[in-house]
């Protein structure tokens, strides 16, 4: 995947009912290391990244690309939501489209925070790039992610085998003005 493209960045922090979505800062580094080295978080993502490599190589301000949001609850980072351009050549239906990805720390699962954060990020995209469809890929075995995708309005485009598992490609039609 590559950068989202020409959007004004960084945006003002986005406030939802319970969360703040903002660009990353140096103080998020420890939470990013936690997120990327967690075996539980990466159970359906090909396995965790080695913590020592992350400690060594992660930039001082992690994940600072346009389209990349830290999700904060009560002042602490609980997850990451990002939008990028899909570059997977095996998926012509997705190639070049905006693609959403999400990772939350396990202690924050099961509260609806991921849905709340992703809805806000998709609303933000509708505002800055109106008419953009969004795609999402996830393993079909990742039940929480499949439920989240449906909740966010993604519908199936195709299933395919990759990375030794069945994958699901979903798409969300662009918002239409009333
Ligand atoms: C995928 C992932 C983000 C889903 O997180 P999640 O917390 O289950 O997702 P949601 O925000 O939609 O929360 C849903 C749950 O919160 C519950 N919930 C509790 N309080 C709630 C509230 N106030 N509002 C809404 N839902 C609430 C819902 O009942 C639901 O439970 P259920 O899934 O058992 O039915 C999370 O499992 C994760 O980070 N996994 C690892 C990374 C990963 O696999 N990412 C996918 C990459 S493609």
PDB file of N, CA and C in Angstrom, residues 66-169:
ATOM      1  N   UNK A  66       0.332  10.626   6.038  1.00  0.00           N
ATOM      2  CA  UNK A  66      -1.048  11.089   5.845  1.00  0.00           C
ATOM      3  C   UNK A  66      -2.007   9.894   5.771  1.00  0.00           C
ATOM      4  N   UNK A  67      -3.118  10.005   6.484  1.00  0.00           N
ATOM      5  CA  UNK A  67      -4.101   8.919   6.489  1.00  0.00           C
ATOM      6  C   UNK A  67      -3.938   7.980   7.665  1.00  0.00           C
ATOM      7  N   UNK A  68      -2.908   8.228   8.500  1.00  0.00           N
ATOM      8  CA  UNK A  68      -2.621   7.331   9.621  1.00  0.00           C
ATOM      9  C   UNK A  68      -3.033   8.001  10.936  1.00  0.00           C
ATOM     10  N   UNK A  69      -3.959   7.395  11.663  1.00  0.00           N
ATOM     11  CA  UNK A  69      -4.519   7.993  12.876  1.00  0.00           C
ATOM     12  C   UNK A  69      -4.221   7.152  14.123  1.00  0.00           C
ATOM     13  N   UNK A  70      -3.813   7.850  15.174  1.00  0.00           N
ATOM     14  CA  UNK A  70      -3.765   7.247  16.507  1.00  0.00           C
ATOM     15  C   UNK A  70      -5.166   7.369  17.100  1.00  0.00           C
ATOM     16  N   UNK A  71      -5.632   6.286  17.732  1.00  0.00           N
ATOM     17  CA  UNK A  71      -6.925   6.339  18.416  1.00  0.00           C
ATOM     18  C   UNK A  71      -6.657   6.401  19.913  1.00  0.00           C
ATOM     19  N   UNK A  72      -7.200   7.437  20.531  1.00  0.00           N
ATOM     20  CA  UNK A  72      -6.901   7.697  21.943  1.00  0.00           C
ATOM     21  C   UNK A  72      -8.197   7.622  22.768  1.00  0.00           C
ATOM     22  N   UNK A  73      -8.072   6.977  23.915  1.00  0.00           N
ATOM     23  CA  UNK A  73      -9.176   6.918  24.881  1.00  0.00           C
ATOM     24  C   UNK A  73      -8.659   7.457  26.208  1.00  0.00           C
ATOM     25  N   UNK A  74      -9.294   8.455  26.751  1.00  0.00           N
ATOM     26  CA  UNK A  74      -8.868   9.043  28.028  1.00  0.00           C
ATOM     27  C   UNK A  74      -7.372   9.360  28.037  1.00  0.00           C
ATOM     28  N   UNK A  75      -6.874   9.887  26.940  1.00  0.00           N
ATOM     29  CA  UNK A  75      -5.476  10.334  26.896  1.00  0.00           C
ATOM     30  C   UNK A  75      -4.460   9.253  26.569  1.00  0.00           C
ATOM     31  N   UNK A  76      -4.885   8.008  26.395  1.00  0.00           N
ATOM     32  CA  UNK A  76      -3.928   6.929  26.098  1.00  0.00           C
ATOM     33  C   UNK A  76      -4.260   6.300  24.750  1.00  0.00           C
ATOM     34  N   UNK A  77      -3.207   5.950  24.007  1.00  0.00           N
ATOM     35  CA  UNK A  77      -3.421   5.313  22.707  1.00  0.00           C
ATOM     36  C   UNK A  77      -3.965   3.891  22.893  1.00  0.00           C
ATOM     37  N   UNK A  78      -5.064   3.585  22.187  1.00  0.00           N
ATOM     38  CA  UNK A  78      -5.608   2.214  22.247  1.00  0.00           C
ATOM     39  C   UNK A  78      -5.574   1.523  20.889  1.00  0.00           C
ATOM     40  N   UNK A  79      -5.279   2.284  19.829  1.00  0.00           N
ATOM     41  CA  UNK A  79      -5.284   1.642  18.516  1.00  0.00           C
ATOM     42  C   UNK A  79      -4.846   2.568  17.412  1.00  0.00           C
ATOM     43  N   UNK A  80      -4.889   2.014  16.215  1.00  0.00           N
ATOM     44  CA  UNK A  80      -4.393   2.712  15.030  1.00  0.00           C
ATOM     45  C   UNK A  80      -5.354   2.393  13.880  1.00  0.00           C
ATOM     46  N   UNK A  81      -5.758   3.439  13.160  1.00  0.00           N
ATOM     47  CA  UNK A  81      -6.581   3.249  11.959  1.00  0.00           C
ATOM     48  C   UNK A  81      -5.873   3.989  10.831  1.00  0.00           C
ATOM     49  N   UNK A  82      -5.795   3.336   9.671  1.00  0.00           N
ATOM     50  CA  UNK A  82      -5.119   4.032   8.573  1.00  0.00           C
ATOM     51  C   UNK A  82      -5.856   3.843   7.256  1.00  0.00           C
ATOM     52  N   UNK A  83      -5.662   4.827   6.410  1.00  0.00           N
ATOM     53  CA  UNK A  83      -6.140   4.772   5.033  1.00  0.00           C
ATOM     54  C   UNK A  83      -4.924   4.947   4.131  1.00  0.00           C
ATOM     55  N   UNK A  84      -4.771   4.045   3.159  1.00  0.00           N
ATOM     56  CA  UNK A  84      -3.666   4.129   2.200  1.00  0.00           C
ATOM     57  C   UNK A  84      -4.209   3.742   0.838  1.00  0.00           C
ATOM     58  N   UNK A  85      -3.367   3.831  -0.159  1.00  0.00           N
ATOM     59  CA  UNK A  85      -3.739   3.347  -1.494  1.00  0.00           C
ATOM     60  C   UNK A  85      -3.358   1.870  -1.612  1.00  0.00           C
ATOM     61  N   UNK A  86      -4.283   1.047  -2.041  1.00  0.00           N
ATOM     62  CA  UNK A  86      -3.999  -0.384  -2.192  1.00  0.00           C
ATOM     63  C   UNK A  86      -3.057  -0.594  -3.375  1.00  0.00           C
ATOM     64  N   UNK A  87      -2.015  -1.405  -3.151  1.00  0.00           N
ATOM     65  CA  UNK A  87      -1.040  -1.658  -4.231  1.00  0.00           C
ATOM     66  C   UNK A  87      -0.891  -3.150  -4.540  1.00  0.00           C
ATOM     67  N   UNK A  88      -1.814  -3.974  -3.975  1.00  0.00           N
ATOM     68  CA  UNK A  88      -1.706  -5.424  -4.177  1.00  0.00           C
ATOM     69  C   UNK A  88      -2.132  -5.782  -5.608  1.00  0.00           C
ATOM     70  N   UNK A  89      -1.158  -6.179  -6.416  1.00  0.00           N
ATOM     71  CA  UNK A  89      -1.429  -6.395  -7.850  1.00  0.00           C
ATOM     72  C   UNK A  89      -2.313  -7.614  -8.102  1.00  0.00           C
ATOM     73  N   UNK A  90      -2.389  -8.501  -7.100  1.00  0.00           N
ATOM     74  CA  UNK A  90      -3.265  -9.666  -7.275  1.00  0.00           C
ATOM     75  C   UNK A  90      -4.739  -9.285  -7.202  1.00  0.00           C
ATOM     76  N   UNK A  91      -5.027  -8.033  -6.799  1.00  0.00           N
ATOM     77  CA  UNK A  91      -6.421  -7.624  -6.584  1.00  0.00           C
ATOM     78  C   UNK A  91      -6.774  -6.431  -7.465  1.00  0.00           C
ATOM     79  N   UNK A  92      -7.034  -6.673  -8.729  1.00  0.00           N
ATOM     80  CA  UNK A  92      -7.340  -5.556  -9.627  1.00  0.00           C
ATOM     81  C   UNK A  92      -8.529  -4.716  -9.145  1.00  0.00           C
ATOM     82  N   UNK A  93      -9.489  -5.350  -8.465  1.00  0.00           N
ATOM     83  CA  UNK A  93     -10.669  -4.598  -8.000  1.00  0.00           C
ATOM     84  C   UNK A  93     -10.299  -3.588  -6.916  1.00  0.00           C
ATOM     85  N   UNK A  94      -9.164  -3.813  -6.256  1.00  0.00           N
ATOM     86  CA  UNK A  94      -8.771  -2.934  -5.149  1.00  0.00           C
ATOM     87  C   UNK A  94      -7.651  -1.970  -5.540  1.00  0.00           C
ATOM     88  N   UNK A  95      -6.879  -2.345  -6.524  1.00  0.00           N
ATOM     89  CA  UNK A  95      -5.649  -1.617  -6.857  1.00  0.00           C
ATOM     90  C   UNK A  95      -5.902  -0.120  -7.043  1.00  0.00           C
ATOM     91  N   UNK A  96      -5.156   0.690  -6.299  1.00  0.00           N
ATOM     92  CA  UNK A  96      -5.252   2.152  -6.432  1.00  0.00           C
ATOM     93  C   UNK A  96      -6.366   2.773  -5.604  1.00  0.00           C
ATOM     94  N   UNK A  97      -7.225   1.940  -5.018  1.00  0.00           N
ATOM     95  CA  UNK A  97      -8.323   2.494  -4.208  1.00  0.00           C
ATOM     96  C   UNK A  97      -7.846   2.760  -2.774  1.00  0.00           C
ATOM     97  N   UNK A  98      -8.577   3.622  -2.081  1.00  0.00           N
ATOM     98  CA  UNK A  98      -8.286   3.851  -0.665  1.00  0.00           C
ATOM     99  C   UNK A  98      -8.592   2.558   0.092  1.00  0.00           C
ATOM    100  N   UNK A  99      -7.688   2.160   0.975  1.00  0.00           N
ATOM    101  CA  UNK A  99      -7.872   0.919   1.737  1.00  0.00           C
ATOM    102  C   UNK A  99      -7.752   1.232   3.224  1.00  0.00           C
ATOM    103  N   UNK A 100      -8.694   0.723   3.995  1.00  0.00           N
ATOM    104  CA  UNK A 100      -8.661   0.961   5.445  1.00  0.00           C
ATOM    105  C   UNK A 100      -8.039  -0.233   6.162  1.00  0.00           C
ATOM    106  N   UNK A 101      -7.267   0.058   7.204  1.00  0.00           N
ATOM    107  CA  UNK A 101      -6.700  -0.979   8.056  1.00  0.00           C
ATOM    108  C   UNK A 101      -6.850  -0.549   9.512  1.00  0.00           C
ATOM    109  N   UNK A 102      -6.919  -1.522  10.432  1.00  0.00           N
ATOM    110  CA  UNK A 102      -7.120  -1.181  11.844  1.00  0.00           C
ATOM    111  C   UNK A 102      -6.450  -2.200  12.757  1.00  0.00           C
ATOM    112  N   UNK A 103      -5.863  -1.683  13.809  1.00  0.00           N
ATOM    113  CA  UNK A 103      -5.204  -2.515  14.831  1.00  0.00           C
ATOM    114  C   UNK A 103      -5.527  -1.899  16.183  1.00  0.00           C
ATOM    115  N   UNK A 104      -6.076  -2.699  17.087  1.00  0.00           N
ATOM    116  CA  UNK A 104      -6.365  -2.189  18.435  1.00  0.00           C
ATOM    117  C   UNK A 104      -5.699  -3.079  19.473  1.00  0.00           C
ATOM    118  N   UNK A 105      -5.291  -2.486  20.579  1.00  0.00           N
ATOM    119  CA  UNK A 105      -4.712  -3.268  21.670  1.00  0.00           C
ATOM    120  C   UNK A 105      -5.801  -4.157  22.271  1.00  0.00           C
ATOM    121  N   UNK A 106      -5.471  -5.406  22.591  1.00  0.00           N
ATOM    122  CA  UNK A 106      -6.508  -6.353  23.038  1.00  0.00           C
ATOM    123  C   UNK A 106      -7.368  -5.856  24.209  1.00  0.00           C
ATOM    124  N   UNK A 107      -6.786  -5.080  25.128  1.00  0.00           N
ATOM    125  CA  UNK A 107      -7.599  -4.636  26.269  1.00  0.00           C
ATOM    126  C   UNK A 107      -8.731  -3.705  25.826  1.00  0.00           C
ATOM    127  N   UNK A 108      -8.623  -3.193  24.578  1.00  0.00           N
ATOM    128  CA  UNK A 108      -9.647  -2.261  24.078  1.00  0.00           C
ATOM    129  C   UNK A 108     -10.651  -2.941  23.150  1.00  0.00           C
ATOM    130  N   UNK A 109     -10.548  -4.257  22.974  1.00  0.00           N
ATOM    131  CA  UNK A 109     -11.509  -4.958  22.119  1.00  0.00           C
ATOM    132  C   UNK A 109     -12.834  -5.149  22.868  1.00  0.00           C
ATOM    133  N   UNK A 110     -13.901  -5.248  22.098  1.00  0.00           N
ATOM    134  CA  UNK A 110     -15.191  -5.617  22.693  1.00  0.00           C
ATOM    135  C   UNK A 110     -15.947  -4.467  23.324  1.00  0.00           C
ATOM    136  N   UNK A 111     -15.578  -3.235  22.968  1.00  0.00           N
ATOM    137  CA  UNK A 111     -16.280  -2.062  23.499  1.00  0.00           C
ATOM    138  C   UNK A 111     -16.869  -1.191  22.395  1.00  0.00           C
ATOM    139  N   UNK A 112     -16.684  -1.612  21.162  1.00  0.00           N
ATOM    140  CA  UNK A 112     -17.169  -0.796  20.048  1.00  0.00           C
ATOM    141  C   UNK A 112     -16.237   0.359  19.682  1.00  0.00           C
ATOM    142  N   UNK A 113     -15.041   0.378  20.258  1.00  0.00           N
ATOM    143  CA  UNK A 113     -14.123   1.498  19.957  1.00  0.00           C
ATOM    144  C   UNK A 113     -13.630   1.450  18.503  1.00  0.00           C
ATOM    145  N   UNK A 114     -13.341   0.250  18.006  1.00  0.00           N
ATOM    146  CA  UNK A 114     -12.825   0.147  16.639  1.00  0.00           C
ATOM    147  C   UNK A 114     -13.877   0.645  15.649  1.00  0.00           C
ATOM    148  N   UNK A 115     -15.120   0.244  15.868  1.00  0.00           N
ATOM    149  CA  UNK A 115     -16.193   0.696  14.969  1.00  0.00           C
ATOM    150  C   UNK A 115     -16.342   2.212  15.044  1.00  0.00           C
ATOM    151  N   UNK A 116     -16.319   2.732  16.260  1.00  0.00           N
ATOM    152  CA  UNK A 116     -16.476   4.190  16.432  1.00  0.00           C
ATOM    153  C   UNK A 116     -15.342   4.950  15.737  1.00  0.00           C
ATOM    154  N   UNK A 117     -14.132   4.447  15.873  1.00  0.00           N
ATOM    155  CA  UNK A 117     -12.965   5.113  15.273  1.00  0.00           C
ATOM    156  C   UNK A 117     -12.987   4.998  13.749  1.00  0.00           C
ATOM    157  N   UNK A 118     -13.276   3.800  13.246  1.00  0.00           N
ATOM    158  CA  UNK A 118     -13.273   3.608  11.786  1.00  0.00           C
ATOM    159  C   UNK A 118     -14.374   4.430  11.123  1.00  0.00           C
ATOM    160  N   UNK A 119     -15.544   4.497  11.764  1.00  0.00           N
ATOM    161  CA  UNK A 119     -16.620   5.317  11.186  1.00  0.00           C
ATOM    162  C   UNK A 119     -16.176   6.772  11.075  1.00  0.00           C
ATOM    163  N   UNK A 120     -15.473   7.253  12.104  1.00  0.00           N
ATOM    164  CA  UNK A 120     -15.009   8.654  12.081  1.00  0.00           C
ATOM    165  C   UNK A 120     -13.967   8.862  10.987  1.00  0.00           C
ATOM    166  N   UNK A 121     -13.083   7.898  10.791  1.00  0.00           N
ATOM    167  CA  UNK A 121     -12.052   8.022   9.747  1.00  0.00           C
ATOM    168  C   UNK A 121     -12.703   7.981   8.354  1.00  0.00           C
ATOM    169  N   UNK A 122     -13.712   7.136   8.196  1.00  0.00           N
ATOM    170  CA  UNK A 122     -14.407   7.071   6.901  1.00  0.00           C
ATOM    171  C   UNK A 122     -15.182   8.365   6.643  1.00  0.00           C
ATOM    172  N   UNK A 123     -15.753   8.939   7.693  1.00  0.00           N
ATOM    173  CA  UNK A 123     -16.433  10.242   7.542  1.00  0.00           C
ATOM    174  C   UNK A 123     -15.429  11.311   7.134  1.00  0.00           C
ATOM    175  N   UNK A 124     -14.247  11.252   7.759  1.00  0.00           N
ATOM    176  CA  UNK A 124     -13.198  12.227   7.414  1.00  0.00           C
ATOM    177  C   UNK A 124     -12.837  12.096   5.931  1.00  0.00           C
ATOM    178  N   UNK A 125     -12.686  10.858   5.467  1.00  0.00           N
ATOM    179  CA  UNK A 125     -12.341  10.641   4.053  1.00  0.00           C
ATOM    180  C   UNK A 125     -13.437  11.181   3.137  1.00  0.00           C
ATOM    181  N   UNK A 126     -14.701  10.931   3.518  1.00  0.00           N
ATOM    182  CA  UNK A 126     -15.813  11.436   2.707  1.00  0.00           C
ATOM    183  C   UNK A 126     -15.745  12.959   2.585  1.00  0.00           C
ATOM    184  N   UNK A 127     -15.216  13.604   3.633  1.00  0.00           N
ATOM    185  CA  UNK A 127     -15.100  15.062   3.605  1.00  0.00           C
ATOM    186  C   UNK A 127     -13.940  15.541   2.748  1.00  0.00           C
ATOM    187  N   UNK A 128     -12.782  14.859   2.831  1.00  0.00           N
ATOM    188  CA  UNK A 128     -11.588  15.373   2.128  1.00  0.00           C
ATOM    189  C   UNK A 128     -11.462  14.831   0.705  1.00  0.00           C
ATOM    190  N   UNK A 129     -11.977  13.640   0.469  1.00  0.00           N
ATOM    191  CA  UNK A 129     -11.939  13.064  -0.888  1.00  0.00           C
ATOM    192  C   UNK A 129     -13.331  12.533  -1.222  1.00  0.00           C
ATOM    193  N   UNK A 130     -14.276  13.426  -1.471  1.00  0.00           N
ATOM    194  CA  UNK A 130     -15.659  12.972  -1.696  1.00  0.00           C
ATOM    195  C   UNK A 130     -15.741  12.014  -2.885  1.00  0.00           C
ATOM    196  N   UNK A 131     -16.590  11.010  -2.733  1.00  0.00           N
ATOM    197  CA  UNK A 131     -16.818  10.082  -3.851  1.00  0.00           C
ATOM    198  C   UNK A 131     -15.833   8.928  -3.922  1.00  0.00           C
ATOM    199  N   UNK A 132     -14.939   8.832  -2.928  1.00  0.00           N
ATOM    200  CA  UNK A 132     -13.950   7.743  -2.943  1.00  0.00           C
ATOM    201  C   UNK A 132     -14.552   6.446  -2.424  1.00  0.00           C
ATOM    202  N   UNK A 133     -14.496   5.378  -3.191  1.00  0.00           N
ATOM    203  CA  UNK A 133     -14.834   4.075  -2.605  1.00  0.00           C
ATOM    204  C   UNK A 133     -13.672   3.638  -1.700  1.00  0.00           C
ATOM    205  N   UNK A 134     -13.951   2.773  -0.758  1.00  0.00           N
ATOM    206  CA  UNK A 134     -12.904   2.280   0.153  1.00  0.00           C
ATOM    207  C   UNK A 134     -12.933   0.761   0.138  1.00  0.00           C
ATOM    208  N   UNK A 135     -11.766   0.141   0.126  1.00  0.00           N
ATOM    209  CA  UNK A 135     -11.685  -1.319   0.177  1.00  0.00           C
ATOM    210  C   UNK A 135     -11.060  -1.763   1.494  1.00  0.00           C
ATOM    211  N   UNK A 136     -11.229  -3.041   1.788  1.00  0.00           N
ATOM    212  CA  UNK A 136     -10.742  -3.604   3.050  1.00  0.00           C
ATOM    213  C   UNK A 136     -10.424  -5.067   2.796  1.00  0.00           C
ATOM    214  N   UNK A 137      -9.274  -5.532   3.237  1.00  0.00           N
ATOM    215  CA  UNK A 137      -9.013  -6.972   3.155  1.00  0.00           C
ATOM    216  C   UNK A 137      -8.773  -7.510   4.549  1.00  0.00           C
ATOM    217  N   UNK A 138      -9.279  -8.699   4.774  1.00  0.00           N
ATOM    218  CA  UNK A 138      -9.090  -9.335   6.071  1.00  0.00           C
ATOM    219  C   UNK A 138      -9.197 -10.848   5.880  1.00  0.00           C
ATOM    220  N   UNK A 139      -8.602 -11.612   6.787  1.00  0.00           N
ATOM    221  CA  UNK A 139      -8.782 -13.062   6.734  1.00  0.00           C
ATOM    222  C   UNK A 139     -10.221 -13.387   7.111  1.00  0.00           C
ATOM    223  N   UNK A 140     -10.818 -14.348   6.410  1.00  0.00           N
ATOM    224  CA  UNK A 140     -12.192 -14.722   6.774  1.00  0.00           C
ATOM    225  C   UNK A 140     -12.244 -15.343   8.172  1.00  0.00           C
ATOM    226  N   UNK A 141     -11.123 -15.917   8.626  1.00  0.00           N
ATOM    227  CA  UNK A 141     -11.100 -16.524   9.968  1.00  0.00           C
ATOM    228  C   UNK A 141     -11.074 -15.460  11.080  1.00  0.00           C
ATOM    229  N   UNK A 142     -10.816 -14.206  10.714  1.00  0.00           N
ATOM    230  CA  UNK A 142     -10.715 -13.128  11.705  1.00  0.00           C
ATOM    231  C   UNK A 142     -12.129 -12.611  11.990  1.00  0.00           C
ATOM    232  N   UNK A 143     -12.826 -13.320  12.877  1.00  0.00           N
ATOM    233  CA  UNK A 143     -14.263 -13.085  13.071  1.00  0.00           C
ATOM    234  C   UNK A 143     -14.555 -11.652  13.514  1.00  0.00           C
ATOM    235  N   UNK A 144     -13.755 -11.117  14.412  1.00  0.00           N
ATOM    236  CA  UNK A 144     -13.992  -9.749  14.900  1.00  0.00           C
ATOM    237  C   UNK A 144     -13.854  -8.736  13.779  1.00  0.00           C
ATOM    238  N   UNK A 145     -12.861  -8.946  12.945  1.00  0.00           N
ATOM    239  CA  UNK A 145     -12.627  -8.038  11.824  1.00  0.00           C
ATOM    240  C   UNK A 145     -13.728  -8.168  10.778  1.00  0.00           C
ATOM    241  N   UNK A 146     -14.191  -9.389  10.532  1.00  0.00           N
ATOM    242  CA  UNK A 146     -15.292  -9.601   9.576  1.00  0.00           C
ATOM    243  C   UNK A 146     -16.570  -8.911  10.090  1.00  0.00           C
ATOM    244  N   UNK A 147     -16.829  -9.016  11.399  1.00  0.00           N
ATOM    245  CA  UNK A 147     -18.027  -8.355  11.964  1.00  0.00           C
ATOM    246  C   UNK A 147     -17.905  -6.840  11.826  1.00  0.00           C
ATOM    247  N   UNK A 148     -16.691  -6.340  12.100  1.00  0.00           N
ATOM    248  CA  UNK A 148     -16.457  -4.898  12.007  1.00  0.00           C
ATOM    249  C   UNK A 148     -16.660  -4.412  10.567  1.00  0.00           C
ATOM    250  N   UNK A 149     -16.124  -5.160   9.601  1.00  0.00           N
ATOM    251  CA  UNK A 149     -16.256  -4.773   8.193  1.00  0.00           C
ATOM    252  C   UNK A 149     -17.736  -4.659   7.800  1.00  0.00           C
ATOM    253  N   UNK A 150     -18.532  -5.626   8.241  1.00  0.00           N
ATOM    254  CA  UNK A 150     -19.968  -5.597   7.913  1.00  0.00           C
ATOM    255  C   UNK A 150     -20.641  -4.389   8.569  1.00  0.00           C
ATOM    256  N   UNK A 151     -20.265  -4.142   9.834  1.00  0.00           N
ATOM    257  CA  UNK A 151     -20.845  -3.019  10.577  1.00  0.00           C
ATOM    258  C   UNK A 151     -20.545  -1.688   9.888  1.00  0.00           C
ATOM    259  N   UNK A 152     -19.360  -1.611   9.276  1.00  0.00           N
ATOM    260  CA  UNK A 152     -18.942  -0.362   8.624  1.00  0.00           C
ATOM    261  C   UNK A 152     -19.534  -0.217   7.225  1.00  0.00           C
ATOM    262  N   UNK A 153     -20.287  -1.225   6.788  1.00  0.00           N
ATOM    263  CA  UNK A 153     -20.957  -1.118   5.481  1.00  0.00           C
ATOM    264  C   UNK A 153     -20.166  -1.697   4.317  1.00  0.00           C
ATOM    265  N   UNK A 154     -19.143  -2.507   4.618  1.00  0.00           N
ATOM    266  CA  UNK A 154     -18.394  -3.155   3.534  1.00  0.00           C
ATOM    267  C   UNK A 154     -19.139  -4.413   3.097  1.00  0.00           C
ATOM    268  N   UNK A 155     -19.180  -4.622   1.787  1.00  0.00           N
ATOM    269  CA  UNK A 155     -19.804  -5.842   1.264  1.00  0.00           C
ATOM    270  C   UNK A 155     -18.781  -6.594   0.417  1.00  0.00           C
ATOM    271  N   UNK A 156     -18.992  -7.886   0.331  1.00  0.00           N
ATOM    272  CA  UNK A 156     -17.985  -8.751  -0.308  1.00  0.00           C
ATOM    273  C   UNK A 156     -17.832  -8.487  -1.804  1.00  0.00           C
ATOM    274  N   UNK A 157     -16.569  -8.377  -2.218  1.00  0.00           N
ATOM    275  CA  UNK A 157     -16.237  -8.314  -3.647  1.00  0.00           C
ATOM    276  C   UNK A 157     -15.742  -9.685  -4.076  1.00  0.00           C
ATOM    277  N   UNK A 158     -14.830 -10.235  -3.315  1.00  0.00           N
ATOM    278  CA  UNK A 158     -14.313 -11.567  -3.631  1.00  0.00           C
ATOM    279  C   UNK A 158     -13.568 -12.159  -2.434  1.00  0.00           C
ATOM    280  N   UNK A 159     -13.390 -13.458  -2.499  1.00  0.00           N
ATOM    281  CA  UNK A 159     -12.522 -14.161  -1.545  1.00  0.00           C
ATOM    282  C   UNK A 159     -11.360 -14.699  -2.326  1.00  0.00           C
ATOM    283  N   UNK A 160     -10.191 -14.773  -1.710  1.00  0.00           N
ATOM    284  CA  UNK A 160      -9.014 -15.260  -2.417  1.00  0.00           C
ATOM    285  C   UNK A 160      -8.053 -15.878  -1.411  1.00  0.00           C
ATOM    286  N   UNK A 161      -7.176 -16.709  -1.926  1.00  0.00           N
ATOM    287  CA  UNK A 161      -6.172 -17.366  -1.072  1.00  0.00           C
ATOM    288  C   UNK A 161      -4.880 -16.561  -1.140  1.00  0.00           C
ATOM    289  N   UNK A 162      -4.349 -16.185  -0.016  1.00  0.00           N
ATOM    290  CA  UNK A 162      -3.041 -15.515   0.018  1.00  0.00           C
ATOM    291  C   UNK A 162      -2.490 -15.661   1.424  1.00  0.00           C
ATOM    292  N   UNK A 163      -1.181 -15.613   1.524  1.00  0.00           N
ATOM    293  CA  UNK A 163      -0.509 -15.704   2.826  1.00  0.00           C
ATOM    294  C   UNK A 163      -1.038 -16.917   3.618  1.00  0.00           C
ATOM    295  N   UNK A 164      -1.241 -18.037   2.891  1.00  0.00           N
ATOM    296  CA  UNK A 164      -1.653 -19.308   3.499  1.00  0.00           C
ATOM    297  C   UNK A 164      -3.012 -19.263   4.200  1.00  0.00           C
ATOM    298  N   UNK A 165      -3.901 -18.411   3.727  1.00  0.00           N
ATOM    299  CA  UNK A 165      -5.226 -18.348   4.352  1.00  0.00           C
ATOM    300  C   UNK A 165      -6.236 -17.764   3.374  1.00  0.00           C
ATOM    301  N   UNK A 166      -7.524 -18.019   3.678  1.00  0.00           N
ATOM    302  CA  UNK A 166      -8.558 -17.399   2.846  1.00  0.00           C
ATOM    303  C   UNK A 166      -8.719 -15.935   3.264  1.00  0.00           C
ATOM    304  N   UNK A 167      -8.704 -15.059   2.283  1.00  0.00           N
ATOM    305  CA  UNK A 167      -8.829 -13.620   2.525  1.00  0.00           C
ATOM    306  C   UNK A 167     -10.148 -13.125   1.946  1.00  0.00           C
ATOM    307  N   UNK A 168     -10.623 -12.019   2.488  1.00  0.00           N
ATOM    308  CA  UNK A 168     -11.886 -11.406   2.053  1.00  0.00           C
ATOM    309  C   UNK A 168     -11.599  -9.991   1.587  1.00  0.00           C
ATOM    310  N   UNK A 169     -12.059  -9.670   0.398  1.00  0.00           N
ATOM    311  CA  UNK A 169     -11.969  -8.281  -0.066  1.00  0.00           C
ATOM    312  C   UNK A 169     -13.368  -7.697  -0.050  1.00  0.00           C
TER     313      UNK A 169
END
